[in-house]
Structure formats: C-alpha cells, structure tokens
Amino acid sequence: MVKFRPFRAVRPAERFADKVAALPYDVMTSEEARKMAAGNELSFLRIDRAEIDLPEGTDPYGAEVYEKARENFERMAHEGVFVQDEAPRFYAYRLTMEGRSQTGLVGCASIDDYDGGGIKRHELTRADKEEDRVRHVDALDANTGPIFLACRGCEALSALLRGGAPLYDFTAEDGVRHEVWALDEGANEEVTAIFAGRDALYIADGHHRCASAARVGRLRRDQLPDWTGDEEFNFFLAVVFPEDQLEILDYNRAVADLNGLTKEEFLTRLGKDFEVREYEGGGPAKPACRHTFGMYLDGKWYAMEARTGLVDEADPVARLDVSLLQDYVLAPILGIEDPRTDGRIDFIGGIRGLGELERRVGTDMAVAFAMHPTAMQELFDIADAGLIMPPKSTWFEPKLRSGLFIHKLSE
C-alpha cells in the first residue's frame, strides 16, 4: 500500500492565481526567468528562481538566493497574496492544452514510500540539482513545486475527479487552461482508501524535486529524535494522474558535427543497422511507430527504420528508441559516449515542433533526429524492473504550474 493524504494548502487568493502561477523552475535559465517575470511582481519565479530579484550575475546557488526566496515568500503571504485553508483537503487540478485535458489529484505522498520503493523512479538525479532544491525547501520550510506522479488504472480515482466548483479557472499566456477545485472533506477517507489498495506510484516528472523533498524530510527527522511519522515533513507535495490521462511527447536530439565523417560516410555507417531513405512526404519525417526515426541532414529529411533483428525486445531499456539511437548511432558513429555531459549534443522537447530541428541544423547543428515518443507502458516496465531510462527519454506536456499549491512542512 502507498500513503497519499490531504493537506492544508497554502495557495494564492483567487484574484492572484493567474499572476502567481509559473512554469517549473527547471525548464528555464535565469535569463529566461527574468524575462518571464518582468512586470509581474507576483510571479512565483520570484520564489522559485529568486536570483532574478538580485543583481545579474548572482550565483543562483548562493546563500543570498535562498534567503531572498524566503523573504519573497513571507512578504507575499503577509500581503495576502497567499492564504491557507483551514482543514486538510484533496484538490483536483485539470490542465487543458490544444483541446486535450488531463486531471490529477493534489495531495501529499510519503517519503517512506519514496525510500522504500513504493514511489518508483526511472531517472538518475544529479547531486548539485538535488542540493539546490534541498536548500530551497529547507529555507522556505515548504514544498513549492508538485511532483508529477502517475498511477496505473485508477478508475476509482478518475471518477472522483470529474468536476467541481472552481477555485481557479484561467488560461495562461501559453494557451494552457488551468482549473482547480477542492474535493469535499468527505472524500478524504475514500481517496486514502484508494491509495491504500495500490502497490506503487510512478514519478513521471520531478525526480530531483522528489529526491530533495525526501532528503529534507530525513533531515527533519534527525533534528527531531522523537518524530512519529505523522508530521508534515514526512510528506511532500504531489499531483497523481491516472495513466490514461497522460501523454508523453517526443524528446528529439541534435548533434553539432558528424564526428569527422563526410555526409556520404555517415549515411553508409547508418545503413549497417538502419534502413535509410530520403523522405518523400513533403515535410518533416515524423516517426509513425516504434523503432522508426526522422533525420534532418544537409537540408533534407530522411526516414530511418531499425533493421530486422536489431532490437532486443526482451530488454525493457535496450528496446527503447532513445537507447537504439544512443547504442547504434550516437555512441559508435558520432562519438557521443555520455549524452549527459557531452556538449556536442542537445535535446529538444517535442513541444517545440520538428521545425525547431530544421532551424537548429540551419544554425549551430549538423544533424538532428526526430524520435517516436516513449510510451507510458515502457516507463512503467522500466520502473517496475528497478532500471533507469537513458537521459531525456520523456517529455510531458502540459507542465504543472508552481505556486498554485504550497505544502508547509511545519504547522
């Protein structure tokens, strides 16, 4: 069983919600955050990326940044921008992008489930990114960005999330509509029972936030030897979506050079493991199924398909398309041995469209690859096996907004 419990949300007063809500801190640079928050003193980026309120060039990991985040949070709370609900509740959060909606349940998951494997992961985390969020959460005494979780099936949960009187209903600048409503307090026991009957939840997005929240919880336990497990610091902010609500977009790749090969040599090397042909579709070669790829090279689109026998379907990691590209193209042909650290490769979220691949090859890259999206079932299979996906395997849209819900670690 896994624990998922209601909480007394700190959240924006209704008239401020659209101004407070901001994209997650980790999908932008400091410079981009400054531009996004320009002219909006209530943007949650002033808490999540507080360096934007300090002189340009400020180290985003400097102690003054976390102090500024705490100062901004406390000031906005004092000014009435944020309010706190009187009783613990669950909330529903619906996001609609381009006519497609997904609705999740907002509550608090357990650090014990994370540590014990009840909350399953599929990515590695970086120590420096973890440390940043540990310091941020500790300074604010709060979880400020929700972890994006998925659950298998969950028909009973879907039934509880069908609608309610809105607390918030606004459309952000990027065209995504955000709706939030509170579940009746009478639903608390029903929701708790739903999760008590489940073996696992899965991290879809937010591995660093999740690891950091668990670390802060353990630090608080060390500081309070007689902790009981019921304190708020034993739990962290999350939104759980039934799997049928979710869609993974493609996460494409671009490489700066051909590793010393001519175009003809490169195509010949590719032909060993892939069937490669010029694309005649009149536009970008968007992969239609697993084990197919689009490639943009020297002003032309090519269609690629893994040759028969190349894929080990028994291996949940090796059979991923991102693994095929890494194992048979990026490493052996283009010399990208570690895509996490090699500066010659860049990753381009599918939300930007395949035209972005053409633009990059026309400016600073030599070749780009359009990927077929990873499937939710592939994510589940890898997490269940205790394995790790290659970096940049999944891109979820729309992104959950930060600032709509805040979970205080001490009351």
mmCIF file of C-alpha atoms in Angstrom:
data_model
loop_
_atom_site.group_PDB
_atom_site.id
_atom_site.type_symbol
_atom_site.label_atom_id
_atom_site.label_comp_id
_atom_site.label_asym_id
_atom_site.label_seq_id
_atom_site.Cartn_x
_atom_site.Cartn_y
_atom_site.Cartn_z
ATOM 1 C CA MET A 1 0.000 0.000 0.000
ATOM 2 C CA VAL A 2 1.050 3.608 -0.536
ATOM 3 C CA LYS A 3 0.102 6.644 1.505
ATOM 4 C CA PHE A 4 -1.438 9.735 -0.031
ATOM 5 C CA ARG A 5 -3.042 12.209 2.304
ATOM 6 C CA PRO A 6 -4.825 15.591 2.266
ATOM 7 C CA PHE A 7 -3.153 18.776 3.476
ATOM 8 C CA ARG A 8 -3.872 22.378 4.439
ATOM 9 C CA ALA A 9 -2.805 24.044 1.231
ATOM 10 C CA VAL A 10 -1.177 27.436 1.155
ATOM 11 C CA ARG A 11 -2.371 28.811 -2.164
ATOM 12 C CA PRO A 12 -2.995 32.106 -3.973
ATOM 13 C CA ALA A 13 -6.112 34.116 -3.223
ATOM 14 C CA GLU A 14 -8.380 33.615 -6.234
ATOM 15 C CA ARG A 15 -7.752 37.055 -7.765
ATOM 16 C CA PHE A 16 -3.992 36.451 -7.804
ATOM 17 C CA ALA A 17 -3.816 32.852 -9.081
ATOM 18 C CA ASP A 18 -3.132 33.619 -12.748
ATOM 19 C CA LYS A 19 -0.378 36.084 -11.834
ATOM 20 C CA VAL A 20 1.291 33.790 -9.293
ATOM 21 C CA ALA A 21 1.289 30.542 -11.300
ATOM 22 C CA ALA A 22 4.590 29.916 -13.091
ATOM 23 C CA LEU A 23 6.293 27.217 -15.099
ATOM 24 C CA PRO A 24 8.612 24.887 -13.131
ATOM 25 C CA TYR A 25 11.943 26.414 -12.165
ATOM 26 C CA ASP A 26 13.950 23.769 -14.037
ATOM 27 C CA VAL A 27 12.618 24.348 -17.571
ATOM 28 C CA MET A 28 14.321 27.727 -17.969
ATOM 29 C CA THR A 29 17.566 29.599 -17.433
ATOM 30 C CA SER A 30 17.939 32.522 -15.042
ATOM 31 C CA GLU A 31 17.868 34.896 -18.000
ATOM 32 C CA GLU A 32 14.649 33.356 -19.298
ATOM 33 C CA ALA A 33 13.122 33.531 -15.812
ATOM 34 C CA ARG A 34 13.900 37.257 -15.609
ATOM 35 C CA LYS A 35 12.103 37.845 -18.886
ATOM 36 C CA MET A 36 9.102 35.709 -17.907
ATOM 37 C CA ALA A 37 8.638 37.520 -14.595
ATOM 38 C CA ALA A 38 9.263 41.021 -15.960
ATOM 39 C CA GLY A 39 6.438 43.353 -14.967
ATOM 40 C CA ASN A 40 4.810 40.753 -12.693
ATOM 41 C CA GLU A 41 5.773 41.210 -9.056
ATOM 42 C CA LEU A 42 3.592 38.240 -8.056
ATOM 43 C CA SER A 43 5.199 35.640 -10.315
ATOM 44 C CA PHE A 44 6.177 32.543 -8.374
ATOM 45 C CA LEU A 45 9.510 32.677 -10.196
ATOM 46 C CA ARG A 46 10.424 35.337 -7.628
ATOM 47 C CA ILE A 47 10.329 32.498 -5.098
ATOM 48 C CA ASP A 48 11.421 29.526 -7.229
ATOM 49 C CA ARG A 49 14.192 31.452 -9.048
ATOM 50 C CA ALA A 50 14.818 34.229 -6.541
ATOM 51 C CA GLU A 51 18.123 35.195 -8.173
ATOM 52 C CA ILE A 52 16.016 37.229 -10.628
ATOM 53 C CA ASP A 53 15.441 39.749 -7.799
ATOM 54 C CA LEU A 54 19.187 40.071 -7.221
ATOM 55 C CA PRO A 55 21.832 41.680 -9.461
ATOM 56 C CA GLU A 56 22.542 39.947 -12.759
ATOM 57 C CA GLY A 57 25.451 37.563 -12.414
ATOM 58 C CA THR A 58 24.400 36.454 -8.918
ATOM 59 C CA ASP A 59 25.285 32.818 -8.317
ATOM 60 C CA PRO A 60 21.889 31.021 -8.463
ATOM 61 C CA TYR A 61 23.180 28.661 -5.760
ATOM 62 C CA GLY A 62 24.439 31.398 -3.446
ATOM 63 C CA ALA A 63 23.102 31.616 0.113
ATOM 64 C CA GLU A 64 21.574 35.015 -0.635
ATOM 65 C CA VAL A 65 19.282 33.438 -3.246
ATOM 66 C CA TYR A 66 17.626 31.090 -0.768
ATOM 67 C CA GLU A 67 17.305 33.914 1.748
ATOM 68 C CA LYS A 68 15.666 36.071 -0.943
ATOM 69 C CA ALA A 69 13.259 33.248 -1.771
ATOM 70 C CA ARG A 70 12.212 33.016 1.890
ATOM 71 C CA GLU A 71 11.887 36.793 2.115
ATOM 72 C CA ASN A 72 9.702 36.983 -1.007
ATOM 73 C CA PHE A 73 7.506 34.115 0.177
ATOM 74 C CA GLU A 74 6.940 35.645 3.589
ATOM 75 C CA ARG A 75 6.274 39.081 2.099
ATOM 76 C CA MET A 76 3.665 37.753 -0.331
ATOM 77 C CA ALA A 77 1.988 35.787 2.448
ATOM 78 C CA HIS A 78 1.924 38.889 4.681
ATOM 79 C CA GLU A 79 0.400 40.935 1.834
ATOM 80 C CA GLY A 80 -2.438 38.450 1.434
ATOM 81 C CA VAL A 81 -1.290 37.022 -1.884
ATOM 82 C CA PHE A 82 -1.372 33.569 -0.277
ATOM 83 C CA VAL A 83 -4.000 32.104 2.027
ATOM 84 C CA GLN A 84 -4.065 28.795 3.900
ATOM 85 C CA ASP A 85 -7.081 26.515 4.001
ATOM 86 C CA GLU A 86 -8.469 25.724 7.429
ATOM 87 C CA ALA A 87 -8.844 21.947 7.027
ATOM 88 C CA PRO A 88 -6.849 19.267 5.194
ATOM 89 C CA ARG A 89 -8.272 18.690 1.725
ATOM 90 C CA PHE A 90 -7.522 16.989 -1.548
ATOM 91 C CA TYR A 91 -7.745 19.079 -4.710
ATOM 92 C CA ALA A 92 -8.324 18.348 -8.381
ATOM 93 C CA TYR A 93 -6.103 20.038 -10.968
ATOM 94 C CA ARG A 94 -7.098 19.980 -14.637
ATOM 95 C CA LEU A 95 -4.854 21.221 -17.443
ATOM 96 C CA THR A 96 -6.153 21.634 -20.993
ATOM 97 C CA MET A 97 -3.809 22.166 -23.938
ATOM 98 C CA GLU A 98 -4.945 22.250 -27.568
ATOM 99 C CA GLY A 99 -8.281 20.685 -26.668
ATOM 100 C CA ARG A 100 -6.837 17.794 -24.667
ATOM 101 C CA SER A 101 -7.382 17.680 -20.878
ATOM 102 C CA GLN A 102 -5.725 15.784 -18.046
ATOM 103 C CA THR A 103 -6.933 15.851 -14.449
ATOM 104 C CA GLY A 104 -4.919 14.859 -11.404
ATOM 105 C CA LEU A 105 -5.336 14.684 -7.651
ATOM 106 C CA VAL A 106 -3.299 17.081 -5.499
ATOM 107 C CA GLY A 107 -2.200 15.836 -2.092
ATOM 108 C CA CYS A 108 0.875 14.662 -0.207
ATOM 109 C CA ALA A 109 2.896 11.497 -0.764
ATOM 110 C CA SER A 110 5.121 9.792 1.798
ATOM 111 C CA ILE A 111 8.913 9.977 1.963
ATOM 112 C CA ASP A 112 8.820 6.415 3.338
ATOM 113 C CA ASP A 113 7.159 5.239 0.122
ATOM 114 C CA TYR A 114 9.871 7.010 -1.869
ATOM 115 C CA ASP A 115 12.665 5.476 0.211
ATOM 116 C CA GLY A 116 11.012 2.039 0.277
ATOM 117 C CA GLY A 117 10.251 1.737 -3.421
ATOM 118 C CA GLY A 118 6.520 2.418 -3.299
ATOM 119 C CA ILE A 119 7.159 5.516 -5.382
ATOM 120 C CA LYS A 120 9.104 4.242 -8.356
ATOM 121 C CA ARG A 121 11.616 6.216 -10.358
ATOM 122 C CA HIS A 122 13.099 5.819 -13.824
ATOM 123 C CA GLU A 123 15.826 8.502 -13.885
ATOM 124 C CA LEU A 124 19.066 9.228 -12.098
ATOM 125 C CA THR A 125 19.475 12.541 -10.286
ATOM 126 C CA ARG A 126 22.416 14.924 -10.094
ATOM 127 C CA ALA A 127 23.798 15.798 -6.673
ATOM 128 C CA ASP A 128 24.118 19.523 -7.434
ATOM 129 C CA LYS A 129 20.491 19.802 -8.556
ATOM 130 C CA GLU A 130 19.305 17.879 -5.513
ATOM 131 C CA GLU A 131 21.311 20.114 -3.199
ATOM 132 C CA ASP A 132 19.785 23.240 -4.739
ATOM 133 C CA ARG A 133 16.220 22.120 -4.019
ATOM 134 C CA VAL A 134 17.124 20.792 -0.556
ATOM 135 C CA ARG A 135 18.358 24.251 0.370
ATOM 136 C CA HIS A 136 15.322 25.900 -1.229
ATOM 137 C CA VAL A 137 12.772 23.661 0.530
ATOM 138 C CA ASP A 138 14.603 23.978 3.831
ATOM 139 C CA ALA A 139 14.772 27.776 3.598
ATOM 140 C CA LEU A 140 11.052 28.097 2.868
ATOM 141 C CA ASP A 141 10.009 25.279 5.201
ATOM 142 C CA ALA A 142 7.740 24.205 2.360
ATOM 143 C CA ASN A 143 7.371 22.161 -0.824
ATOM 144 C CA THR A 144 6.635 24.680 -3.556
ATOM 145 C CA GLY A 145 6.682 22.609 -6.744
ATOM 146 C CA PRO A 146 4.477 19.497 -7.058
ATOM 147 C CA ILE A 147 5.933 16.143 -8.058
ATOM 148 C CA PHE A 148 4.204 14.768 -11.163
ATOM 149 C CA LEU A 149 3.144 11.182 -10.348
ATOM 150 C CA ALA A 150 1.300 8.573 -12.415
ATOM 151 C CA CYS A 151 -0.708 5.547 -11.331
ATOM 152 C CA ARG A 152 -1.802 2.505 -13.263
ATOM 153 C CA GLY A 153 -5.515 2.171 -13.866
ATOM 154 C CA CYS A 154 -7.091 4.205 -11.074
ATOM 155 C CA GLU A 155 -10.635 4.166 -12.469
ATOM 156 C CA ALA A 156 -11.984 4.911 -8.984
ATOM 157 C CA LEU A 157 -9.749 7.965 -8.781
ATOM 158 C CA SER A 158 -10.842 9.189 -12.207
ATOM 159 C CA ALA A 159 -14.455 9.004 -11.056
ATOM 160 C CA LEU A 160 -13.706 11.368 -8.168
ATOM 161 C CA LEU A 161 -12.117 13.959 -10.446
ATOM 162 C CA ARG A 162 -14.960 14.672 -12.821
ATOM 163 C CA GLY A 163 -15.692 18.240 -11.742
ATOM 164 C CA GLY A 164 -16.492 20.702 -9.009
ATOM 165 C CA ALA A 165 -16.936 24.364 -8.182
ATOM 166 C CA PRO A 166 -13.725 26.043 -9.358
ATOM 167 C CA LEU A 167 -11.297 27.735 -7.023
ATOM 168 C CA TYR A 168 -9.304 28.828 -10.068
ATOM 169 C CA ASP A 169 -10.041 28.853 -13.783
ATOM 170 C CA PHE A 170 -7.640 30.778 -16.000
ATOM 171 C CA THR A 171 -5.728 30.446 -19.245
ATOM 172 C CA ALA A 172 -2.001 31.130 -19.107
ATOM 173 C CA GLU A 173 -0.012 33.048 -21.705
ATOM 174 C CA ASP A 174 0.971 29.823 -23.468
ATOM 175 C CA GLY A 175 -2.689 28.934 -24.037
ATOM 176 C CA VAL A 176 -2.920 26.216 -21.359
ATOM 177 C CA ARG A 177 -6.095 26.375 -19.281
ATOM 178 C CA HIS A 178 -5.766 25.622 -15.560
ATOM 179 C CA GLU A 179 -8.757 24.624 -13.424
ATOM 180 C CA VAL A 180 -8.611 23.765 -9.726
ATOM 181 C CA TRP A 181 -11.324 22.678 -7.324
ATOM 182 C CA ALA A 182 -11.349 21.231 -3.816
ATOM 183 C CA LEU A 183 -12.796 17.806 -3.120
ATOM 184 C CA ASP A 184 -15.363 17.609 -0.358
ATOM 185 C CA GLU A 185 -13.844 16.769 3.009
ATOM 186 C CA GLY A 186 -16.000 13.646 2.944
ATOM 187 C CA ALA A 187 -13.836 12.358 0.098
ATOM 188 C CA ASN A 188 -10.698 12.281 2.262
ATOM 189 C CA GLU A 189 -11.258 8.762 3.578
ATOM 190 C CA GLU A 190 -12.334 7.450 0.181
ATOM 191 C CA VAL A 191 -9.198 8.791 -1.505
ATOM 192 C CA THR A 192 -6.938 7.473 1.252
ATOM 193 C CA ALA A 193 -8.526 4.041 0.832
ATOM 194 C CA ILE A 194 -7.972 4.085 -2.945
ATOM 195 C CA PHE A 195 -4.239 4.542 -2.469
ATOM 196 C CA ALA A 196 -4.038 2.104 0.416
ATOM 197 C CA GLY A 197 -5.066 -0.554 -2.100
ATOM 198 C CA ARG A 198 -2.254 0.266 -4.518
ATOM 199 C CA ASP A 199 1.287 -1.111 -4.531
ATOM 200 C CA ALA A 200 3.048 1.753 -6.271
ATOM 201 C CA LEU A 201 3.012 5.217 -7.788
ATOM 202 C CA TYR A 202 5.422 6.302 -10.514
ATOM 203 C CA ILE A 203 7.400 9.508 -10.935
ATOM 204 C CA ALA A 204 6.543 10.918 -14.340
ATOM 205 C CA ASP A 205 8.387 14.207 -13.905
ATOM 206 C CA GLY A 206 10.203 15.813 -10.974
ATOM 207 C CA HIS A 207 12.856 13.293 -9.923
ATOM 208 C CA HIS A 208 15.092 15.994 -8.423
ATOM 209 C CA ARG A 209 12.221 17.632 -6.529
ATOM 210 C CA CYS A 210 11.175 14.239 -5.178
ATOM 211 C CA ALA A 211 14.654 13.224 -4.051
ATOM 212 C CA SER A 212 15.151 16.637 -2.434
ATOM 213 C CA ALA A 213 11.832 16.501 -0.580
ATOM 214 C CA ALA A 214 12.740 13.102 0.840
ATOM 215 C CA ARG A 215 16.168 14.371 1.924
ATOM 216 C CA VAL A 216 14.652 17.340 3.734
ATOM 217 C CA GLY A 217 12.214 15.004 5.490
ATOM 218 C CA ARG A 218 15.085 12.827 6.683
ATOM 219 C CA LEU A 219 16.993 15.907 7.873
ATOM 220 C CA ARG A 220 13.974 16.994 9.906
ATOM 221 C CA ARG A 221 13.769 13.537 11.449
ATOM 222 C CA ASP A 222 17.386 13.831 12.509
ATOM 223 C CA GLN A 223 16.570 17.164 14.164
ATOM 224 C CA LEU A 224 13.536 15.722 15.997
ATOM 225 C CA PRO A 225 14.523 12.372 17.551
ATOM 226 C CA ASP A 226 11.005 11.664 18.828
ATOM 227 C CA TRP A 227 9.306 12.105 15.439
ATOM 228 C CA THR A 228 6.197 9.979 14.959
ATOM 229 C CA GLY A 229 5.853 9.796 11.166
ATOM 230 C CA ASP A 230 2.712 11.905 11.145
ATOM 231 C CA GLU A 231 4.484 15.281 10.948
ATOM 232 C CA GLU A 232 4.103 17.224 7.711
ATOM 233 C CA PHE A 233 7.818 16.916 6.895
ATOM 234 C CA ASN A 234 7.265 13.194 6.376
ATOM 235 C CA PHE A 235 5.198 14.025 3.285
ATOM 236 C CA PHE A 236 5.695 16.026 0.099
ATOM 237 C CA LEU A 237 3.510 17.820 -2.429
ATOM 238 C CA ALA A 238 2.429 15.774 -5.450
ATOM 239 C CA VAL A 239 -0.196 15.516 -8.187
ATOM 240 C CA VAL A 240 -1.249 11.990 -9.179
ATOM 241 C CA PHE A 241 -2.662 11.371 -12.662
ATOM 242 C CA PRO A 242 -4.322 8.154 -13.824
ATOM 243 C CA GLU A 243 -2.238 6.744 -16.673
ATOM 244 C CA ASP A 244 -4.955 7.210 -19.298
ATOM 245 C CA GLN A 245 -4.842 10.977 -18.652
ATOM 246 C CA LEU A 246 -1.206 11.288 -19.710
ATOM 247 C CA GLU A 247 0.641 11.705 -22.962
ATOM 248 C CA ILE A 248 4.399 11.666 -23.482
ATOM 249 C CA LEU A 249 5.763 13.843 -26.280
ATOM 250 C CA ASP A 250 8.843 13.151 -28.358
ATOM 251 C CA TYR A 251 12.217 14.254 -26.999
ATOM 252 C CA ASN A 252 14.424 14.907 -30.005
ATOM 253 C CA ARG A 253 18.193 15.102 -30.451
ATOM 254 C CA ALA A 254 20.593 17.338 -32.383
ATOM 255 C CA VAL A 255 24.356 16.902 -32.758
ATOM 256 C CA ALA A 256 26.831 19.631 -33.634
ATOM 257 C CA ASP A 257 29.037 17.676 -36.089
ATOM 258 C CA LEU A 258 29.424 14.330 -37.858
ATOM 259 C CA ASN A 259 32.483 13.301 -35.831
ATOM 260 C CA GLY A 260 34.855 13.858 -38.750
ATOM 261 C CA LEU A 261 32.761 11.900 -41.262
ATOM 262 C CA THR A 262 31.549 13.160 -44.600
ATOM 263 C CA LYS A 263 27.829 13.070 -45.248
ATOM 264 C CA GLU A 264 28.266 10.029 -47.508
ATOM 265 C CA GLU A 265 30.403 8.177 -44.951
ATOM 266 C CA PHE A 266 27.868 8.927 -42.243
ATOM 267 C CA LEU A 267 24.942 7.618 -44.315
ATOM 268 C CA THR A 268 26.909 4.473 -45.170
ATOM 269 C CA ARG A 269 27.620 3.796 -41.491
ATOM 270 C CA LEU A 270 23.947 4.332 -40.648
ATOM 271 C CA GLY A 271 22.922 1.841 -43.311
ATOM 272 C CA LYS A 272 24.514 -1.035 -41.440
ATOM 273 C CA ASP A 273 21.805 -1.076 -38.741
ATOM 274 C CA PHE A 274 19.040 1.047 -40.247
ATOM 275 C CA GLU A 275 17.162 1.266 -43.495
ATOM 276 C CA VAL A 276 17.669 4.889 -44.532
ATOM 277 C CA ARG A 277 15.868 6.639 -47.385
ATOM 278 C CA GLU A 278 15.147 10.207 -48.389
ATOM 279 C CA TYR A 279 11.738 11.209 -47.106
ATOM 280 C CA GLU A 280 9.218 11.948 -49.824
ATOM 281 C CA GLY A 281 6.349 13.116 -47.633
ATOM 282 C CA GLY A 282 6.795 16.792 -48.431
ATOM 283 C CA GLY A 283 7.594 17.850 -44.863
ATOM 284 C CA PRO A 284 9.332 16.762 -41.673
ATOM 285 C CA ALA A 285 9.751 12.983 -41.311
ATOM 286 C CA LYS A 286 7.702 12.423 -38.170
ATOM 287 C CA PRO A 287 8.145 8.830 -36.921
ATOM 288 C CA ALA A 288 4.857 6.930 -37.080
ATOM 289 C CA CYS A 289 5.743 3.968 -34.858
ATOM 290 C CA ARG A 290 8.382 2.484 -32.556
ATOM 291 C CA HIS A 291 11.869 1.849 -33.938
ATOM 292 C CA THR A 292 11.488 4.470 -36.670
ATOM 293 C CA PHE A 293 13.197 7.872 -36.737
ATOM 294 C CA GLY A 294 13.257 11.044 -38.748
ATOM 295 C CA MET A 295 16.627 12.591 -39.558
ATOM 296 C CA TYR A 296 17.367 16.069 -40.874
ATOM 297 C CA LEU A 297 20.738 16.381 -42.569
ATOM 298 C CA ASP A 298 22.111 18.894 -45.061
ATOM 299 C CA GLY A 299 18.713 20.411 -45.801
ATOM 300 C CA LYS A 300 16.923 17.082 -46.333
ATOM 301 C CA TRP A 301 14.680 14.820 -44.265
ATOM 302 C CA TYR A 302 15.380 11.092 -44.142
ATOM 303 C CA ALA A 303 13.303 8.234 -42.758
ATOM 304 C CA MET A 304 15.155 5.624 -40.683
ATOM 305 C CA GLU A 305 13.957 2.217 -39.517
ATOM 306 C CA ALA A 306 15.793 -0.304 -37.376
ATOM 307 C CA ARG A 307 16.709 -3.396 -39.376
ATOM 308 C CA THR A 308 15.114 -6.732 -38.502
ATOM 309 C CA GLY A 309 16.873 -8.394 -35.583
ATOM 310 C CA LEU A 310 18.473 -5.212 -34.233
ATOM 311 C CA VAL A 311 16.076 -4.765 -31.305
ATOM 312 C CA ASP A 312 16.187 -6.924 -28.181
ATOM 313 C CA GLU A 313 12.515 -6.790 -27.246
ATOM 314 C CA ALA A 314 13.198 -8.763 -24.047
ATOM 315 C CA ASP A 315 15.245 -5.890 -22.575
ATOM 316 C CA PRO A 316 12.982 -3.009 -21.418
ATOM 317 C CA VAL A 317 15.814 -0.460 -21.646
ATOM 318 C CA ALA A 318 17.588 -1.665 -24.791
ATOM 319 C CA ARG A 319 14.317 -1.742 -26.756
ATOM 320 C CA LEU A 320 13.625 1.951 -26.157
ATOM 321 C CA ASP A 321 14.059 4.085 -29.247
ATOM 322 C CA VAL A 322 16.272 6.502 -27.310
ATOM 323 C CA SER A 323 18.514 3.516 -26.474
ATOM 324 C CA LEU A 324 18.630 2.357 -30.091
ATOM 325 C CA LEU A 325 19.727 5.785 -31.238
ATOM 326 C CA GLN A 326 22.322 6.044 -28.468
ATOM 327 C CA ASP A 327 23.691 2.497 -28.840
ATOM 328 C CA TYR A 328 23.841 2.311 -32.624
ATOM 329 C CA VAL A 329 24.242 5.925 -33.789
ATOM 330 C CA LEU A 330 25.213 8.496 -31.183
ATOM 331 C CA ALA A 331 27.962 6.485 -29.444
ATOM 332 C CA PRO A 332 29.553 4.306 -32.156
ATOM 333 C CA ILE A 333 29.204 6.695 -35.107
ATOM 334 C CA LEU A 334 29.014 10.217 -33.712
ATOM 335 C CA GLY A 335 31.181 9.640 -30.628
ATOM 336 C CA ILE A 336 28.617 10.772 -28.063
ATOM 337 C CA GLU A 337 29.557 8.344 -25.285
ATOM 338 C CA ASP A 338 27.899 10.208 -22.413
ATOM 339 C CA PRO A 339 24.930 12.304 -23.522
ATOM 340 C CA ARG A 340 24.620 13.755 -20.009
ATOM 341 C CA THR A 341 27.919 15.598 -20.282
ATOM 342 C CA ASP A 342 28.856 15.850 -23.976
ATOM 343 C CA GLY A 343 28.456 19.439 -25.153
ATOM 344 C CA ARG A 344 28.067 18.355 -28.792
ATOM 345 C CA ILE A 345 24.515 17.058 -28.252
ATOM 346 C CA ASP A 346 21.361 18.980 -27.443
ATOM 347 C CA PHE A 347 17.865 17.757 -26.556
ATOM 348 C CA ILE A 348 14.780 19.431 -27.965
ATOM 349 C CA GLY A 349 11.358 18.872 -26.416
ATOM 350 C CA GLY A 350 8.591 17.886 -28.795
ATOM 351 C CA ILE A 351 6.536 20.905 -27.755
ATOM 352 C CA ARG A 352 8.852 22.955 -29.994
ATOM 353 C CA GLY A 353 7.901 21.025 -33.112
ATOM 354 C CA LEU A 354 10.094 19.456 -35.800
ATOM 355 C CA GLY A 355 10.611 22.830 -37.412
ATOM 356 C CA GLU A 356 12.956 23.544 -34.499
ATOM 357 C CA LEU A 357 15.171 20.681 -35.684
ATOM 358 C CA GLU A 358 15.396 22.269 -39.121
ATOM 359 C CA ARG A 359 16.241 25.616 -37.548
ATOM 360 C CA ARG A 360 18.995 24.161 -35.370
ATOM 361 C CA VAL A 361 20.607 22.305 -38.269
ATOM 362 C CA GLY A 362 20.455 25.546 -40.219
ATOM 363 C CA THR A 363 22.308 27.398 -37.474
ATOM 364 C CA ASP A 364 24.505 25.516 -34.991
ATOM 365 C CA MET A 365 23.960 21.772 -35.531
ATOM 366 C CA ALA A 366 24.921 19.272 -38.236
ATOM 367 C CA VAL A 367 22.232 16.617 -37.865
ATOM 368 C CA ALA A 368 19.003 16.180 -35.912
ATOM 369 C CA PHE A 369 16.887 13.144 -35.085
ATOM 370 C CA ALA A 370 13.106 13.114 -34.614
ATOM 371 C CA MET A 371 12.037 10.475 -32.096
ATOM 372 C CA HIS A 372 8.847 8.475 -31.624
ATOM 373 C CA PRO A 373 7.540 9.257 -28.106
ATOM 374 C CA THR A 374 8.264 6.843 -25.284
ATOM 375 C CA ALA A 375 5.065 5.085 -24.166
ATOM 376 C CA MET A 376 3.691 5.140 -20.618
ATOM 377 C CA GLN A 377 3.864 1.325 -20.576
ATOM 378 C CA GLU A 378 7.585 1.498 -21.329
ATOM 379 C CA LEU A 379 8.058 3.890 -18.400
ATOM 380 C CA PHE A 380 6.135 1.554 -16.089
ATOM 381 C CA ASP A 381 8.064 -1.517 -17.255
ATOM 382 C CA ILE A 382 11.432 0.096 -16.588
ATOM 383 C CA ALA A 383 10.422 1.485 -13.192
ATOM 384 C CA ASP A 384 8.941 -1.879 -12.148
ATOM 385 C CA ALA A 385 12.190 -3.599 -13.085
ATOM 386 C CA GLY A 386 14.194 -1.128 -10.993
ATOM 387 C CA LEU A 387 16.008 0.080 -14.108
ATOM 388 C CA ILE A 388 16.930 3.539 -15.355
ATOM 389 C CA MET A 389 15.957 5.176 -18.635
ATOM 390 C CA PRO A 390 18.585 6.923 -20.733
ATOM 391 C CA PRO A 391 18.652 10.698 -20.168
ATOM 392 C CA LYS A 392 15.964 12.805 -21.820
ATOM 393 C CA SER A 393 13.667 9.889 -22.618
ATOM 394 C CA THR A 394 10.351 11.554 -21.766
ATOM 395 C CA TRP A 395 8.810 14.981 -22.241
ATOM 396 C CA PHE A 396 5.451 15.602 -20.578
ATOM 397 C CA GLU A 397 3.139 18.445 -21.563
ATOM 398 C CA PRO A 398 1.466 20.485 -20.324
ATOM 399 C CA LYS A 399 3.724 21.369 -17.408
ATOM 400 C CA LEU A 400 2.248 21.641 -13.919
ATOM 401 C CA ARG A 401 2.374 25.213 -12.663
ATOM 402 C CA SER A 402 4.242 26.034 -9.486
ATOM 403 C CA GLY A 403 2.701 28.331 -6.893
ATOM 404 C CA LEU A 404 -0.883 27.093 -7.072
ATOM 405 C CA PHE A 405 -0.273 24.782 -4.095
ATOM 406 C CA ILE A 406 2.304 25.038 -1.329
ATOM 407 C CA HIS A 407 2.781 22.416 1.382
ATOM 408 C CA LYS A 408 4.168 23.717 4.669
ATOM 409 C CA LEU A 409 6.496 21.266 6.434
ATOM 410 C CA SER A 410 5.650 22.568 9.885
ATOM 411 C CA GLU A 411 2.330 23.968 11.065
#
